[in-house]
XYZ file of C-alpha atoms in Angstrom:
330
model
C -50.232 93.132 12.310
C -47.279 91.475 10.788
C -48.020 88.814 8.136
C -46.649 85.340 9.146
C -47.282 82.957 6.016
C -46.774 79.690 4.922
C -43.921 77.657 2.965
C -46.063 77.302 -0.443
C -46.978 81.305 0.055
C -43.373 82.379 0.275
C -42.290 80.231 -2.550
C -45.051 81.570 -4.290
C -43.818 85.536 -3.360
C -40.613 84.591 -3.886
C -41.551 83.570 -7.535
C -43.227 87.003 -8.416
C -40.443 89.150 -6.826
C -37.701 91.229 -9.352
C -35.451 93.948 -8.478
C -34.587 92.012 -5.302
C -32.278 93.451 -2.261
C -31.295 91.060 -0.010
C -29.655 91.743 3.513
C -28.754 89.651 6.559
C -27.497 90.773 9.874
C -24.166 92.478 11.067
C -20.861 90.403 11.001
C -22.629 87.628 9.077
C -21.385 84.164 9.789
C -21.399 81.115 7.298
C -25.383 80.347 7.981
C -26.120 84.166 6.989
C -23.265 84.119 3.641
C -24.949 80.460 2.379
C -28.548 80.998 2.907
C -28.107 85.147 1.071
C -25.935 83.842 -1.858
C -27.917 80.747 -2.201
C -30.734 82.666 -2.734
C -29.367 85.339 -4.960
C -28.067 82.550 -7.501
C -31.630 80.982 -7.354
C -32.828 84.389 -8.925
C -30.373 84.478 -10.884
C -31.284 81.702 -12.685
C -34.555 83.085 -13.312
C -33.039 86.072 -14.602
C -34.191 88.154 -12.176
C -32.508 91.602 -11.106
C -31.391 90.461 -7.821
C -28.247 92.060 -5.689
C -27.299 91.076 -1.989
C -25.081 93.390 0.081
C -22.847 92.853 3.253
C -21.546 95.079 5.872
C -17.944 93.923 5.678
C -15.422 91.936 3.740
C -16.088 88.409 3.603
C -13.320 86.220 5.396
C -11.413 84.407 3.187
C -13.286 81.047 3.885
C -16.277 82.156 2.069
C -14.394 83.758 -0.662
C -15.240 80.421 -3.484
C -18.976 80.706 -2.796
C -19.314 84.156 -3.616
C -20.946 85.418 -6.893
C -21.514 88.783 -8.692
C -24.199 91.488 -7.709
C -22.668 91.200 -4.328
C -22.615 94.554 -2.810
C -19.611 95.004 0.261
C -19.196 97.959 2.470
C -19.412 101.071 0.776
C -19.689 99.627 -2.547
C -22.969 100.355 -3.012
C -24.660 102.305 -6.156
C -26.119 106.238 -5.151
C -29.235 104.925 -7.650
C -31.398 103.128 -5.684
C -34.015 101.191 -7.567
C -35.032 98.169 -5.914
C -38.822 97.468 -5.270
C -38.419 94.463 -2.340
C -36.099 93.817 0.630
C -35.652 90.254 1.849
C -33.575 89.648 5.200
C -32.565 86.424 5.911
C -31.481 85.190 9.105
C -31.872 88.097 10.963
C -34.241 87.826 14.313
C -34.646 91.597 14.528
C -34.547 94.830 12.521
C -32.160 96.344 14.653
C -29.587 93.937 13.216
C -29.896 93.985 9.448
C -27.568 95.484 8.062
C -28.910 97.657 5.622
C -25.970 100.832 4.352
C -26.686 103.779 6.852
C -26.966 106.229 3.864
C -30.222 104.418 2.500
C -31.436 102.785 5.506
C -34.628 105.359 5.519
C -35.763 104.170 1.835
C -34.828 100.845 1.997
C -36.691 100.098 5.283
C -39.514 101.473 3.118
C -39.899 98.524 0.952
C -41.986 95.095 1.453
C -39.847 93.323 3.599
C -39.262 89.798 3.459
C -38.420 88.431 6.718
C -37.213 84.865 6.553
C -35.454 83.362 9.753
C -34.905 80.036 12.174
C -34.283 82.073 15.419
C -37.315 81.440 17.793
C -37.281 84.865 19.482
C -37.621 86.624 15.254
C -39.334 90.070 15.959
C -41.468 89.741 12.649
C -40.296 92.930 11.690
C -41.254 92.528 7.719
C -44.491 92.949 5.894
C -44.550 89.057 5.261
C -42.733 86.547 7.971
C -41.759 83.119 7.747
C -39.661 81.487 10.790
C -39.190 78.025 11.202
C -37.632 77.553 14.711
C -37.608 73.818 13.727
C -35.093 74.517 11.144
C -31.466 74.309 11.850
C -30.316 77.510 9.917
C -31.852 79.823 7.386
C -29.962 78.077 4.431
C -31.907 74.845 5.350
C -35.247 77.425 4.996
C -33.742 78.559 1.728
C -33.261 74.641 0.607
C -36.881 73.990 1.632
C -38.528 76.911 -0.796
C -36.939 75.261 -3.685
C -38.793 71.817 -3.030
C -41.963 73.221 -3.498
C -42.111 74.189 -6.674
C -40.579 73.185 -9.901
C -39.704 76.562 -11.178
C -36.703 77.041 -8.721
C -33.467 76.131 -11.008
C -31.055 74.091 -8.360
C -27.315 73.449 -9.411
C -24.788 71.716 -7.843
C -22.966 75.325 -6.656
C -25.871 76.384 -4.904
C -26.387 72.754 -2.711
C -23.226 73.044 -2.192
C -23.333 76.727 -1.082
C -26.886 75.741 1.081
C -24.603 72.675 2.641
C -22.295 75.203 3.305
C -24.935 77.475 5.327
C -26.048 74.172 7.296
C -23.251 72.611 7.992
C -21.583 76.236 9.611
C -25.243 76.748 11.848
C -25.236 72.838 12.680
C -21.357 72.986 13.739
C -20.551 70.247 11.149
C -23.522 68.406 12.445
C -22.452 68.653 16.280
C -24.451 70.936 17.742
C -28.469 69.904 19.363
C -30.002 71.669 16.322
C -28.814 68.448 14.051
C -32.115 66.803 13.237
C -32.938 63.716 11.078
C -34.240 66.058 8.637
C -31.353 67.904 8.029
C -28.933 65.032 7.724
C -31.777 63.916 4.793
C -32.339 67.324 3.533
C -28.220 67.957 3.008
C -28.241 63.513 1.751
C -30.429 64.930 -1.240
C -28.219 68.329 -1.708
C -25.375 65.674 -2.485
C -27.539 64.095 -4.886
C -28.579 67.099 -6.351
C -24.299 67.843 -6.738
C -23.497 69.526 -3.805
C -19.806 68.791 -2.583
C -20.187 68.123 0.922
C -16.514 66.409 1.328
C -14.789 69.659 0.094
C -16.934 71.871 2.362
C -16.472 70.481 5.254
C -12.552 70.044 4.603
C -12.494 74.154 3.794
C -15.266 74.623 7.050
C -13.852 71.980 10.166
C -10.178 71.162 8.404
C -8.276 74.382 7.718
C -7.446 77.113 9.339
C -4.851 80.020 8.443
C -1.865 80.035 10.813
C -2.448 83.131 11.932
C -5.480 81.853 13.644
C -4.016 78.527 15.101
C -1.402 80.985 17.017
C -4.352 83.673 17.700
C -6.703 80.959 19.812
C -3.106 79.130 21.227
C -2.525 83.221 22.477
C -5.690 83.180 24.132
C -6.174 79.718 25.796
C -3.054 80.513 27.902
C -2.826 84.272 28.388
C -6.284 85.761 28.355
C -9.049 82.844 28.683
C -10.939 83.746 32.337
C -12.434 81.170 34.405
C -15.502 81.738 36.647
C -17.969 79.897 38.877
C -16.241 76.716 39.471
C -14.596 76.478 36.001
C -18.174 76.505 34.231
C -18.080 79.781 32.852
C -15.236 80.261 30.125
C -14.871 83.799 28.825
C -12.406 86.348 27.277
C -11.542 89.712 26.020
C -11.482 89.664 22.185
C -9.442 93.275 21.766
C -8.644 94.929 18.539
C -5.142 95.107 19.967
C -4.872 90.971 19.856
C -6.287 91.220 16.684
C -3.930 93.812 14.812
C -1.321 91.156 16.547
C -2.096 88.861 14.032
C -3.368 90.202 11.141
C -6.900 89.467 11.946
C -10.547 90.826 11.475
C -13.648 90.041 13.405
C -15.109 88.496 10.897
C -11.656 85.677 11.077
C -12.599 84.628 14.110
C -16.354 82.627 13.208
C -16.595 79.239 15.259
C -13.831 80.830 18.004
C -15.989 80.455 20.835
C -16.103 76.688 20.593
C -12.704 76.298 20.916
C -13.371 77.216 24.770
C -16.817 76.032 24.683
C -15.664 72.629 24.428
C -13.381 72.539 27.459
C -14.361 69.863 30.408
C -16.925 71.226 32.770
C -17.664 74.323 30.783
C -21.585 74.835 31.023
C -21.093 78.701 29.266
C -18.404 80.445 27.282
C -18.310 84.024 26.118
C -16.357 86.103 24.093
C -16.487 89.719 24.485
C -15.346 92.276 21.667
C -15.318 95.963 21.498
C -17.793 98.087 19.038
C -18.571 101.925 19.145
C -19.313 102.670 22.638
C -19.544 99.385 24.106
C -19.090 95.834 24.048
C -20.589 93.251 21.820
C -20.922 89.770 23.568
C -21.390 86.423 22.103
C -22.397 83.861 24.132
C -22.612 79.928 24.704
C -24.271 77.215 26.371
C -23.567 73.438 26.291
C -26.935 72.471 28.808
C -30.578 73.608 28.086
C -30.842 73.965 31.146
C -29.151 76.959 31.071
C -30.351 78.968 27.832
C -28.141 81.873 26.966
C -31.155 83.606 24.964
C -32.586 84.440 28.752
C -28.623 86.433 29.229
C -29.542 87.936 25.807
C -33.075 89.635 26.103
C -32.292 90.969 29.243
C -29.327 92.689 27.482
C -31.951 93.467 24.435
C -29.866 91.009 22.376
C -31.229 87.515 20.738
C -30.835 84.549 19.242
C -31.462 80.844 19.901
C -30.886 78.731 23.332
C -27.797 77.417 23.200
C -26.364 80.631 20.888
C -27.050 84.238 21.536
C -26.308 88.193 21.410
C -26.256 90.808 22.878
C -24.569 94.556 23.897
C -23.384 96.040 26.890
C -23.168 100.112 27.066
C -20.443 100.556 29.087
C -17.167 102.324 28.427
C -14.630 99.075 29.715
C -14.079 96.659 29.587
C -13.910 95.944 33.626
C -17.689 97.009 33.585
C -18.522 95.402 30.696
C -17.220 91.706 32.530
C -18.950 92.662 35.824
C -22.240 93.052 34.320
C -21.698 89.710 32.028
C -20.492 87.998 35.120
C -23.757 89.478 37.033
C -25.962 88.187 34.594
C -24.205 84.641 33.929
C -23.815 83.894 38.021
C -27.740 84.188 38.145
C -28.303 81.889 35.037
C -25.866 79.344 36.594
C -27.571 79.877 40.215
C -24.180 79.944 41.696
């Protein structure tokens, strides 16, 4: 049976862990970039041997809260000796993203499964989820107050406001509690630059972008159901356009999320032999996360995941729309 443990005994595993690996899940976002480096620069300041990898590039956004022992894409040593895996943020083990070449030996190792998605698969030797938490960085924010030892500077608040403020939508979204707004009050304190964050998070965007999401609101968004499903086709063709990766386009879905009347949005994008949606919901009432398991995807109620096996992207749409007409009962 999986172990699910407590705060004080993670901090406490945490503690007695060296020759660290840590992962998160495919096309990480800014939740999964603060809460891995975050904790990577905690061990580091215990002088641990500690290394993180990630699937891709990181988009240029992230690039100042990066740090060394970062492993990216196939930049990763043929040596392989690491005693303990951590994943962070990831609610199943289908979606860490460990390198292909190594996944066999590093699935091996004690895992360390630490997440804030409610539907977390407990897929590591020791658990801890918090679905009360509004991202994993918050989780990563709440080991250090429990014990002394952890060595907090004002780059890693600012890299764990970072991680909160990208999962909490710059404190818009329904998973801004009073605790985080007082938990990210005393990363200030503690030096984290919240004013410079969330300038470089909510206040800038590359050009390339702004003309990318003004390309799709008038020639590709789709309307369904009465105007309360927003969707569109996310192609690599559109992307090539303008200069773009995947990983550019974090936080693109709200732009039609936010649109009058809109109870779900979805963007669908191409990978391997099918089509990877993300999806949206601005009512409870209508939980995205039900669209998701049925589609063996995940996540939380409001933002989920999932894949669709089909080889277009007219079939792909027609069994999203199937699924999204039943959730909205229309």
């Amino acid at each position: 049976m999986p172990d699910k443990i407590s705060i004080n005994k993670l901090s406490d595993l945490l503690l007695g862990l060296d020759d660290i690996l840590i992962f998160t899940h495919e096309r990480p976002d800014g939740d999964a970039i603060g809460s891995v480096v975050s904790l990577l620069k905690l061990f580091t300041k215990l002088n641990k041997t500690a290394n993180a990898y990630f699937p891709e590039p990181i988009p240029k956004q992230y690039s100042q809260y990066l740090c060394n022992n970062i492993f990216i894409g196939n930049n990763f040593p043929s040596s392989f000796n690491f005693s303990y895996c951590i994943g962070l943020d990831c609610s199943n083990i289908e979606r860490l993203a460990v390198i292909k070449e190594k996944k066999e030996e590093i699935l091996s190792l004690p895992i360390i499964n630490i997440d804030h998605h409610y539907d977390n698969g407990l897929f590591g030797t020791y658990n801890y989820i918090d679905p009360s938490a509004s991202s994993t960085s918050e989780i990563i924010f709440d080991i250090t107050s429990i014990s002394k030892q952890w060595i907090m500077s004002s780059d890693i608040a600012t890299t764990i406001i970072m991680g909160i403020l990208m999962d909490t939508g710059g404190f818009r979204f329904d998973n801004t509690s009073p605790n985080v707004l007082k938990k990210t009050a005393s990363l200030m304190k503690l030096g984290g630059n919240y004013i410079d964050t969330v300038k470089a998070m909510y206040f800038k965007k590359p050009y390339n972008l702004y003309k990318f999401e003004a390309d799709i609101a008038i020639k590709h968004l789709k309307m369904k159901f009465n105007n309360r499903f927003a969707y569109f086709y996310m192609s690599n063709k559109a992307l090539e356009q303008y200069n773009l990766s995947k990983s550019d386009t974090e936080g693109l879905i709200d732009s039609i999320r936010i649109i009058n009347g809109v109870d779900v949005a979805a963007i669908l994008t191409q990978k391997d032999n099918g089509f990877k949606i993300s999806l949206r919901s601005n009512n409870v009432e209508f939980p995205v996360s039900d669209i998701a398991h049925k589609l063996h995807g995940g996540g939380h109620k409001l933002a989920a995941g999932c894949f669709i096996n089909e080889n277009s992207i007219e079939k792909a749409e027609q069994v999203l729309l199937e699924h999204v007409k039943n959730l909205l009962h229309a």
